[in-house]
Every structure is written in C-alpha cells, then in structure tokens.
Short mmCIF file of C-alpha atoms in Angstrom, two decimals:
data_model
loop_
_atom_site.label_atom_id
_atom_site.label_comp_id
_atom_site.label_asym_id
_atom_site.label_seq_id
_atom_site.Cartn_x
_atom_site.Cartn_y
_atom_site.Cartn_z
CA MET A 12 -2.10 -23.62 13.28
CA ALA A 13 -4.85 -21.27 14.44
CA LEU A 14 -5.16 -20.28 18.06
CA ALA A 15 -8.48 -20.85 19.78
CA PRO A 16 -10.37 -17.57 20.38
CA ARG A 17 -10.85 -16.37 23.91
CA LYS A 18 -13.93 -14.73 25.33
CA PRO A 19 -13.23 -11.02 25.89
CA ARG A 20 -13.45 -9.52 29.32
CA THR A 21 -16.62 -7.62 30.16
CA ARG A 22 -16.60 -3.90 30.68
CA SER A 23 -15.97 -2.55 34.16
CA ALA A 24 -14.76 0.66 35.74
CA SER A 25 -11.28 -0.84 36.14
CA ASP A 26 -11.21 -2.29 32.62
CA PRO A 27 -12.01 0.36 30.03
CA LEU A 28 -11.01 -1.96 27.19
CA GLY A 29 -13.94 -4.29 27.68
CA TRP A 30 -16.16 -2.10 25.49
CA TYR A 31 -14.86 -3.80 22.34
CA PRO A 32 -16.57 -7.26 22.33
CA VAL A 33 -16.30 -7.88 18.59
CA ARG A 34 -15.29 -10.91 16.61
CA ALA A 35 -11.98 -10.33 14.89
CA LEU A 36 -10.01 -12.25 12.29
CA LEU A 37 -6.23 -12.01 12.46
CA ILE A 38 -4.75 -12.80 9.03
CA VAL A 39 -1.05 -13.69 9.22
CA ASN A 40 1.39 -14.13 6.37
CA PRO A 41 3.96 -16.45 7.99
CA ASN A 42 6.37 -15.91 5.09
CA ALA A 43 6.51 -12.11 5.37
CA THR A 44 9.99 -10.67 5.88
CA SER A 45 9.82 -9.60 9.53
CA THR A 46 7.17 -11.92 10.95
CA THR A 47 8.33 -14.38 13.60
CA PRO A 48 6.48 -17.06 15.58
CA ALA A 49 7.15 -15.13 18.80
CA ALA A 50 5.71 -11.89 17.42
CA ARG A 51 2.67 -13.71 16.02
CA ASP A 52 1.99 -15.41 19.35
CA LEU A 53 2.37 -12.11 21.21
CA LEU A 54 -0.06 -10.40 18.87
CA ALA A 55 -2.66 -13.16 19.14
CA HIS A 56 -2.35 -13.30 22.94
CA ALA A 57 -2.59 -9.52 23.34
CA LEU A 58 -5.63 -9.30 21.10
CA SER A 59 -7.43 -12.20 22.77
CA SER A 60 -7.96 -10.13 25.91
CA ARG A 61 -9.66 -7.38 23.90
CA VAL A 62 -11.57 -9.14 21.09
CA ARG A 63 -12.76 -12.61 20.21
CA VAL A 64 -9.88 -13.33 17.89
CA THR A 65 -9.47 -16.16 15.41
CA VAL A 66 -6.12 -16.59 13.65
CA ALA A 67 -5.70 -17.66 10.03
CA HIS A 68 -2.37 -18.18 8.25
CA THR A 69 -2.10 -17.59 4.52
CA THR A 70 -0.82 -20.51 2.44
CA HIS A 71 -0.93 -19.28 -1.17
CA ARG A 72 -1.26 -16.21 -3.36
CA ASP A 73 -4.60 -14.40 -2.93
CA HIS A 74 -5.40 -16.50 0.15
CA ALA A 75 -5.51 -13.30 2.24
CA ALA A 76 -8.18 -11.91 -0.11
CA GLU A 77 -10.21 -15.11 0.24
CA LEU A 78 -9.98 -14.96 4.04
CA ALA A 79 -10.97 -11.28 4.13
CA ARG A 80 -13.92 -11.86 1.83
CA GLN A 81 -15.14 -14.67 4.06
CA ALA A 82 -14.65 -12.52 7.16
CA ARG A 83 -16.86 -9.82 5.67
CA GLU A 84 -19.53 -12.34 4.69
CA ASP A 85 -19.39 -13.89 8.18
CA GLY A 86 -20.00 -10.50 9.80
CA MET A 87 -16.64 -10.15 11.52
CA GLY A 88 -16.36 -6.84 13.35
CA LEU A 89 -12.65 -6.33 12.71
CA VAL A 90 -9.97 -7.67 10.38
CA ILE A 91 -6.32 -7.45 11.46
CA VAL A 92 -3.41 -8.09 9.09
CA HIS A 93 0.06 -9.12 10.17
CA GLY A 94 2.18 -9.08 7.04
CA GLY A 95 3.67 -6.83 4.39
CA ASP A 96 2.12 -4.42 1.92
CA GLY A 97 1.25 -7.23 -0.49
CA THR A 98 -0.78 -9.05 2.14
CA VAL A 99 -2.53 -5.82 3.15
CA ASN A 100 -3.39 -5.16 -0.48
CA GLU A 101 -4.90 -8.64 -0.85
CA VAL A 102 -6.99 -8.18 2.29
CA ILE A 103 -8.35 -4.82 1.16
CA ASN A 104 -9.28 -6.23 -2.22
CA GLY A 105 -11.04 -9.11 -0.48
CA LEU A 106 -12.94 -6.76 1.82
CA LEU A 107 -14.02 -4.23 -0.80
CA GLY A 108 -14.60 -6.40 -3.85
CA VAL A 109 -13.98 -5.39 -7.44
CA PRO A 110 -13.97 -1.61 -8.11
CA LEU A 111 -16.57 -0.46 -10.59
CA PRO A 112 -14.88 1.12 -13.64
CA THR A 113 -14.82 4.96 -13.60
CA SER A 114 -16.72 4.88 -10.31
CA MET A 115 -16.11 5.72 -6.67
CA ARG A 116 -17.94 2.56 -5.62
CA SER A 117 -17.30 -1.18 -5.49
CA VAL A 118 -19.61 -4.13 -5.95
CA THR A 119 -19.39 -5.14 -2.29
CA ILE A 120 -22.74 -5.75 -0.57
CA GLY A 121 -23.08 -5.50 3.19
CA ALA A 122 -21.04 -3.98 6.00
CA ILE A 123 -17.28 -3.78 5.61
CA PRO A 124 -15.35 -4.35 8.84
CA PRO A 125 -12.61 -1.88 9.77
CA LEU A 126 -9.01 -2.88 9.11
CA ALA A 127 -6.02 -2.89 11.45
CA VAL A 128 -2.43 -3.54 10.40
CA VAL A 129 0.57 -4.84 12.34
CA PRO A 130 3.60 -4.55 10.03
CA GLY A 131 5.40 -7.73 9.05
CA GLY A 132 7.01 -7.02 5.69
CA SER A 133 10.19 -5.35 4.47
CA ALA A 134 8.82 -1.84 3.82
CA ASN A 135 5.30 -1.61 5.33
CA VAL A 136 4.63 1.67 3.53
CA PHE A 137 0.86 1.63 4.07
CA ALA A 138 1.02 1.00 7.82
CA ARG A 139 3.78 3.53 8.41
CA SER A 140 1.94 6.14 6.36
CA LEU A 141 -1.00 5.69 8.74
CA GLY A 142 1.26 6.35 11.72
CA ILE A 143 1.62 2.71 12.76
CA GLU A 144 4.89 1.72 14.44
CA ALA A 145 7.29 -0.15 12.14
CA ASP A 146 8.35 -2.66 14.81
CA PRO A 147 5.77 -5.48 15.14
CA VAL A 148 5.95 -5.60 18.95
CA ALA A 149 5.59 -1.83 19.28
CA ALA A 150 2.77 -1.91 16.73
CA THR A 151 0.97 -4.61 18.75
CA ASN A 152 1.03 -2.44 21.87
CA GLN A 153 -0.06 0.55 19.79
CA LEU A 154 -2.99 -1.40 18.35
CA ILE A 155 -4.24 -2.30 21.82
CA ASP A 156 -4.12 1.37 22.78
CA LEU A 157 -5.88 2.41 19.57
CA LEU A 158 -8.66 -0.10 20.19
CA ALA A 159 -9.06 1.21 23.72
CA ALA A 160 -9.25 4.80 22.45
CA ARG A 161 -11.65 3.83 19.64
CA SER A 162 -9.25 5.57 17.29
CA ARG A 163 -10.39 5.18 13.69
CA ARG A 164 -9.92 6.94 10.38
CA THR A 165 -11.72 6.72 7.08
CA ILE A 166 -9.28 6.87 4.20
CA GLY A 167 -9.41 7.13 0.44
CA LEU A 168 -7.94 4.51 -1.90
CA GLY A 169 -6.97 4.28 -5.53
CA HIS A 170 -7.95 1.66 -8.06
CA CYS A 171 -6.76 0.56 -11.46
CA ASP A 172 -7.10 -2.54 -13.62
CA ASN A 173 -10.01 -3.84 -11.46
CA ARG A 174 -7.84 -3.74 -8.34
CA TRP A 175 -7.56 -1.46 -5.32
CA PHE A 176 -4.23 0.02 -4.24
CA THR A 177 -3.39 1.73 -0.98
CA PHE A 178 -0.27 3.86 -1.39
CA ASN A 179 1.30 3.72 -4.86
CA ALA A 180 1.23 2.36 -8.38
CA GLY A 181 3.30 2.95 -11.46
CA LEU A 182 4.25 2.18 -15.02
CA GLY A 183 7.81 1.59 -16.14
CA LEU A 184 10.79 1.94 -13.81
CA ASP A 185 9.22 1.05 -10.47
CA ALA A 186 7.31 -1.86 -12.06
CA ASP A 187 10.62 -3.22 -13.37
CA VAL A 188 12.05 -2.95 -9.86
CA CYS A 189 9.07 -4.80 -8.36
CA ARG A 190 9.42 -7.54 -10.98
CA ALA A 191 13.09 -7.99 -10.07
CA ILE A 192 12.32 -8.09 -6.34
CA ASP A 193 9.54 -10.66 -6.89
CA ALA A 194 11.95 -12.85 -8.88
CA GLY A 195 14.46 -12.61 -6.05
CA ARG A 196 11.85 -13.66 -3.50
CA LYS A 197 11.14 -16.80 -5.50
CA ASP A 198 14.85 -17.58 -5.43
CA GLY A 199 14.87 -17.20 -1.64
CA GLY A 200 16.83 -13.96 -1.59
CA PRO A 201 16.32 -11.53 1.32
CA VAL A 202 14.44 -8.29 0.66
CA SER A 203 16.11 -5.10 1.84
CA ALA A 204 16.37 -1.40 1.00
CA THR A 205 19.81 -2.05 -0.50
CA ARG A 206 18.35 -4.62 -2.82
CA TYR A 207 15.64 -2.21 -3.95
CA VAL A 208 18.27 0.44 -4.73
CA ARG A 209 20.38 -2.02 -6.72
CA ALA A 210 17.32 -3.17 -8.65
CA ALA A 211 16.36 0.45 -9.40
CA VAL A 212 19.84 1.36 -10.66
CA SER A 213 19.97 -1.77 -12.81
CA ALA A 214 16.50 -1.12 -14.29
CA PHE A 215 17.35 2.52 -14.98
CA PHE A 216 20.50 1.78 -16.95
CA ARG A 217 18.92 -1.19 -18.73
CA ASN A 218 16.20 1.08 -20.12
CA LYS A 219 18.23 4.25 -20.42
CA ARG A 220 18.47 4.23 -24.22
CA HIS A 221 14.84 3.29 -24.79
CA ALA A 222 12.61 5.93 -26.36
CA PRO A 223 9.78 7.27 -24.16
CA THR A 224 6.50 5.46 -24.73
CA LEU A 225 4.02 6.99 -22.28
CA THR A 226 1.33 9.62 -22.72
CA VAL A 227 -0.32 11.03 -19.58
CA ASP A 228 -3.82 12.49 -19.54
CA ILE A 229 -5.36 14.08 -16.44
CA PRO A 230 -8.44 16.32 -16.05
CA ASP A 231 -8.00 20.01 -16.94
CA HIS A 232 -4.59 19.39 -18.55
CA ASP A 233 -3.52 18.78 -22.12
CA PRO A 234 -2.12 15.27 -22.72
CA VAL A 235 1.63 15.08 -22.08
CA THR A 236 3.74 12.86 -24.32
CA GLY A 237 7.37 11.77 -24.15
CA ILE A 238 7.15 10.25 -20.65
CA HIS A 239 9.59 7.46 -19.74
CA TYR A 240 8.02 6.35 -16.46
CA ALA A 241 5.23 7.48 -14.15
CA PHE A 242 4.43 7.01 -10.46
CA VAL A 243 0.90 7.35 -9.09
CA SER A 244 0.50 7.99 -5.35
CA ASN A 245 -2.44 7.66 -2.99
CA SER A 246 -0.49 8.88 0.04
CA SER A 247 2.87 10.27 1.06
CA PRO A 248 5.56 9.05 1.39
CA TRP A 249 5.69 7.07 -1.84
CA THR A 250 8.01 4.54 -0.17
CA TYR A 251 10.69 4.19 2.52
CA LEU A 252 14.40 3.43 2.32
CA ASN A 253 14.85 1.92 5.78
CA GLU A 254 13.86 4.85 8.04
CA ARG A 255 14.06 7.49 5.31
CA PRO A 256 10.75 8.47 3.69
CA VAL A 257 10.78 9.19 -0.05
CA HIS A 258 8.19 11.83 -1.02
CA THR A 259 7.28 12.08 -4.70
CA ASN A 260 4.05 13.98 -4.01
CA PRO A 261 4.10 15.60 -0.54
CA GLY A 262 0.70 17.18 -1.21
CA THR A 263 -0.99 13.81 -1.67
CA SER A 264 -2.59 12.00 1.27
CA PHE A 265 -5.27 9.47 2.13
CA ASP A 266 -7.67 12.45 2.27
CA THR A 267 -6.96 13.81 -1.23
CA GLY A 268 -7.07 12.62 -4.81
CA LEU A 269 -4.15 10.92 -6.52
CA GLY A 270 -0.68 12.31 -7.08
CA LEU A 271 1.27 12.02 -10.35
CA PHE A 272 5.06 12.00 -10.71
CA ALA A 273 6.10 11.53 -14.34
CA VAL A 274 9.62 11.85 -15.75
CA SER A 275 10.49 12.73 -19.34
CA THR A 276 14.21 12.00 -19.29
CA THR A 277 16.67 9.17 -18.69
CA ASN A 278 19.75 11.35 -19.03
CA VAL A 279 22.05 10.79 -16.08
CA ILE A 280 22.55 14.36 -14.83
CA PRO A 281 18.87 15.45 -14.61
CA SER A 282 17.93 11.98 -13.30
CA LEU A 283 20.53 12.26 -10.54
CA ASN A 284 19.24 15.75 -9.72
CA ILE A 285 15.68 14.45 -9.36
CA SER A 286 16.88 11.50 -7.23
CA ARG A 287 18.89 13.83 -4.98
CA GLN A 288 15.84 16.00 -4.38
CA LEU A 289 13.72 12.95 -3.61
CA LEU A 290 16.19 11.85 -0.94
CA THR A 291 16.67 15.30 0.59
CA SER A 292 14.29 16.02 3.46
CA GLY A 293 12.18 19.12 2.85
CA SER A 294 13.41 19.58 -0.71
CA LYS A 295 11.01 21.21 -3.18
CA LEU A 296 11.07 19.09 -6.32
CA LYS A 297 11.93 21.15 -9.39
CA SER A 298 12.90 19.95 -12.85
CA ARG A 299 11.92 20.81 -16.39
CA LYS A 300 11.86 17.06 -17.02
CA LEU A 301 9.32 16.38 -14.27
CA LEU A 302 5.52 16.50 -14.41
CA ARG A 303 4.08 16.54 -10.91
CA VAL A 304 0.39 16.99 -10.02
CA ASP A 305 -1.41 16.52 -6.69
CA ASP A 306 -5.04 15.85 -5.83
CA THR A 307 -6.38 14.68 -9.17
CA PRO A 308 -9.41 12.36 -9.36
CA ARG A 309 -8.24 10.45 -12.43
CA ILE A 310 -5.07 9.68 -14.37
CA ARG A 311 -5.01 7.91 -17.72
CA ILE A 312 -1.68 6.62 -19.02
CA THR A 313 -1.23 4.97 -22.41
CA SER A 314 1.88 3.41 -23.91
CA SER A 315 2.93 2.88 -27.50
CA GLU A 316 4.29 -0.53 -26.51
CA PRO A 317 3.67 -2.88 -23.56
CA ILE A 318 5.18 -1.64 -20.30
CA GLY A 319 5.19 -3.03 -16.74
CA LEU A 320 2.50 -2.11 -14.17
CA GLN A 321 2.83 -2.39 -10.38
CA MET A 322 0.47 -1.61 -7.52
CA ASP A 323 1.50 -1.53 -3.86
CA GLY A 324 4.79 -3.18 -4.81
CA ASP A 325 3.14 -6.09 -6.62
CA TYR A 326 4.16 -6.56 -10.26
CA LEU A 327 1.03 -7.19 -12.35
CA GLY A 328 2.41 -7.66 -15.85
CA MET A 329 2.60 -5.66 -19.10
CA ARG A 330 0.00 -3.10 -20.17
CA THR A 331 -0.52 -0.59 -22.96
CA GLU A 332 -3.02 1.50 -21.00
CA ALA A 333 -3.98 2.09 -17.40
CA ASP A 334 -6.72 4.22 -15.84
CA PHE A 335 -6.22 5.23 -12.21
CA PHE A 336 -9.11 6.53 -10.10
CA ALA A 337 -9.25 8.09 -6.63
CA THR A 338 -11.98 6.82 -4.32
CA PRO A 339 -12.54 9.00 -1.22
CA ALA A 340 -13.69 7.56 2.11
CA ALA A 341 -13.32 3.99 0.87
CA LEU A 342 -12.18 2.17 4.02
CA GLU A 343 -12.24 2.53 7.80
CA VAL A 344 -8.94 1.75 9.53
CA ILE A 345 -7.75 1.49 13.12
CA ALA A 346 -5.10 4.20 13.23
CA PRO A 347 -4.15 7.46 14.91
CA LYS A 348 -6.76 10.05 13.99
CA GLN A 349 -4.15 12.67 13.19
CA HIS A 350 -0.84 11.86 11.57
#
C-alpha cells in the first residue's frame, strides 16, 4: 500500500533541507532479503519531510523497470530504490532504456532523474561500492544528509545483451552460481554469503573436468583462447562476502572502463591460490593461469558451446557470445562525492 506524499517544508534559515522540493518516487521491493515494514515506513517518513515522495511496491519481475520508466516519463525529479542489486538493475534499465549496440548512448529521450539507493538485499554490491551504508536505517539517515549536501556523482555503467549492468557480469562459473541462488530463492531458501560459497564450490567441482570453451578478445590484445570462465567488472569490489570485499580488478571503478578477470585453469592448486589471493586484503593477484585487464572500453567473449551469462547477480540464460561495452558518465546518483 502506497503512502500518501507530503508537501515538503519550504526553505528557511533554520531549515537548510527545504531547498530540495522535487517529486520523488520510492520503489520498494518488499520481498528483498533485508527489507522490513518498519524500515520501509522509516524511509518513507524520513523522505517525506525532504521531498514529495510517492511509494510504489514491486509485485512481479521487471515491475521496478516499468515503474522507473514511468517515473522518467512523468518528470519525477528523483528515483529512490529500496531493494537488492536485482531491483536496482531493473530500475536503471527502466530509467536509461535499451543500450544502443556498440555505442555509449541509449535510446532514452528526455531528462533522466538521479538515482538514490537504500540497500535491502543480501549483498547490495552496487550501493556499498558507492559508499552507501549497508544497514538500511543507517543508509536512510545517510541519504537525508546527502540530499541536504546536494552530494551527487555521475558514474559509468556497462552494458551487454541489450541490458545495462552496474557492477559485474560474467560467463561460466559465476553465472552457474547465480542460477543456483535463483533456484534456491524460488524454493524459499534464505540467501547468505555461506550459501554463495557453497554454490561456488559445487559449481566449480561440477565443471572441473570440462574443457575450456571461451575465447576473449579485447582492444589492442591478441585473442586469448582456453578460458574456462570470465568475470567482467564495472567497479571494485566485484562482490562482498558479508563485510569482506572481494576485488578481482582493483584498478576498475565507476570512472574507468571495464575490468576483465579470466581464468584458464580448473586445477585445484592454482585455483585455490587464485581464491586465496582474492580473499587476502591488499594482495596483488598473480598467476600464469589468470588474464586480468583494467580500463578497457570493450570485451568480446565467444564460446564453442552455450555457457551461462549473469549480470549484477541475475542469471540471464545460455549464450555462445557476449559483447560488453563501457559507457562513461551514464547515470547521476545520490552518493558521497569521494569514495
């Protein structure tokens, strides 16, 4: 049930927040892992004193994209998401429209409202990478302060397969993990870091004896064959295990091109060595079985047989080719200016 919007307070010397009299849409995924009725009510109430907020709850897949698209067409001045990375991804795709192939532009016509995120999922990689507090209550208070300080950033995004992604994508291992997690969600199972680790270990050993199928092609490099799985990053960290960030491409950020992390082995010892380095803070990743490139504008990956594709933790199905593009300055977000 949506809450009725309140008229924002007018600006005065004692109320510096009254400068922000915009219409805002708060999109809530009530089924996200860490959203609660109390946190949603707190967020809506806190925002109502700063903006003219209308609340909309998602009810089905891609509903968040539909709501965001309508918000843009209605001239909303701000879109706020309370949900996980999947909901954020839907909203961004609704705001920006379909990416044009091989282009840094989208087909969106008209002004695109800035985006704010209050985490509500199990990982919240995008929000945390922007410097947003992981706890929803703390993030609500932070958002109010950010609005008061007019703190905004313009960030780059990636796109592939006619869809935008915010922090990561991949072919192979991580897509298999996302597929397993999605299946568990449908069965009502809780999502946790432990479950992700178990799914990753299971997927690794299930595919361990499979021959490599991927070929990676990036600008100014010869094509590289014999790749088992590949991760593509738009920011760092690539993900979180509870409070621990996992950095595949520390040199990649929202202000650079894409990062590539591609592995050419499934042997246990070198794979364990790579995993250990990933989980060790400050470790410099080194392996003869690892191809790692930062700040590239394009990555093309082909496969000799169908292989899973994921973007922002959402399993998208099997593909034999995928072209990833970096799009600089694609979206304005409410976030700390320096993080």
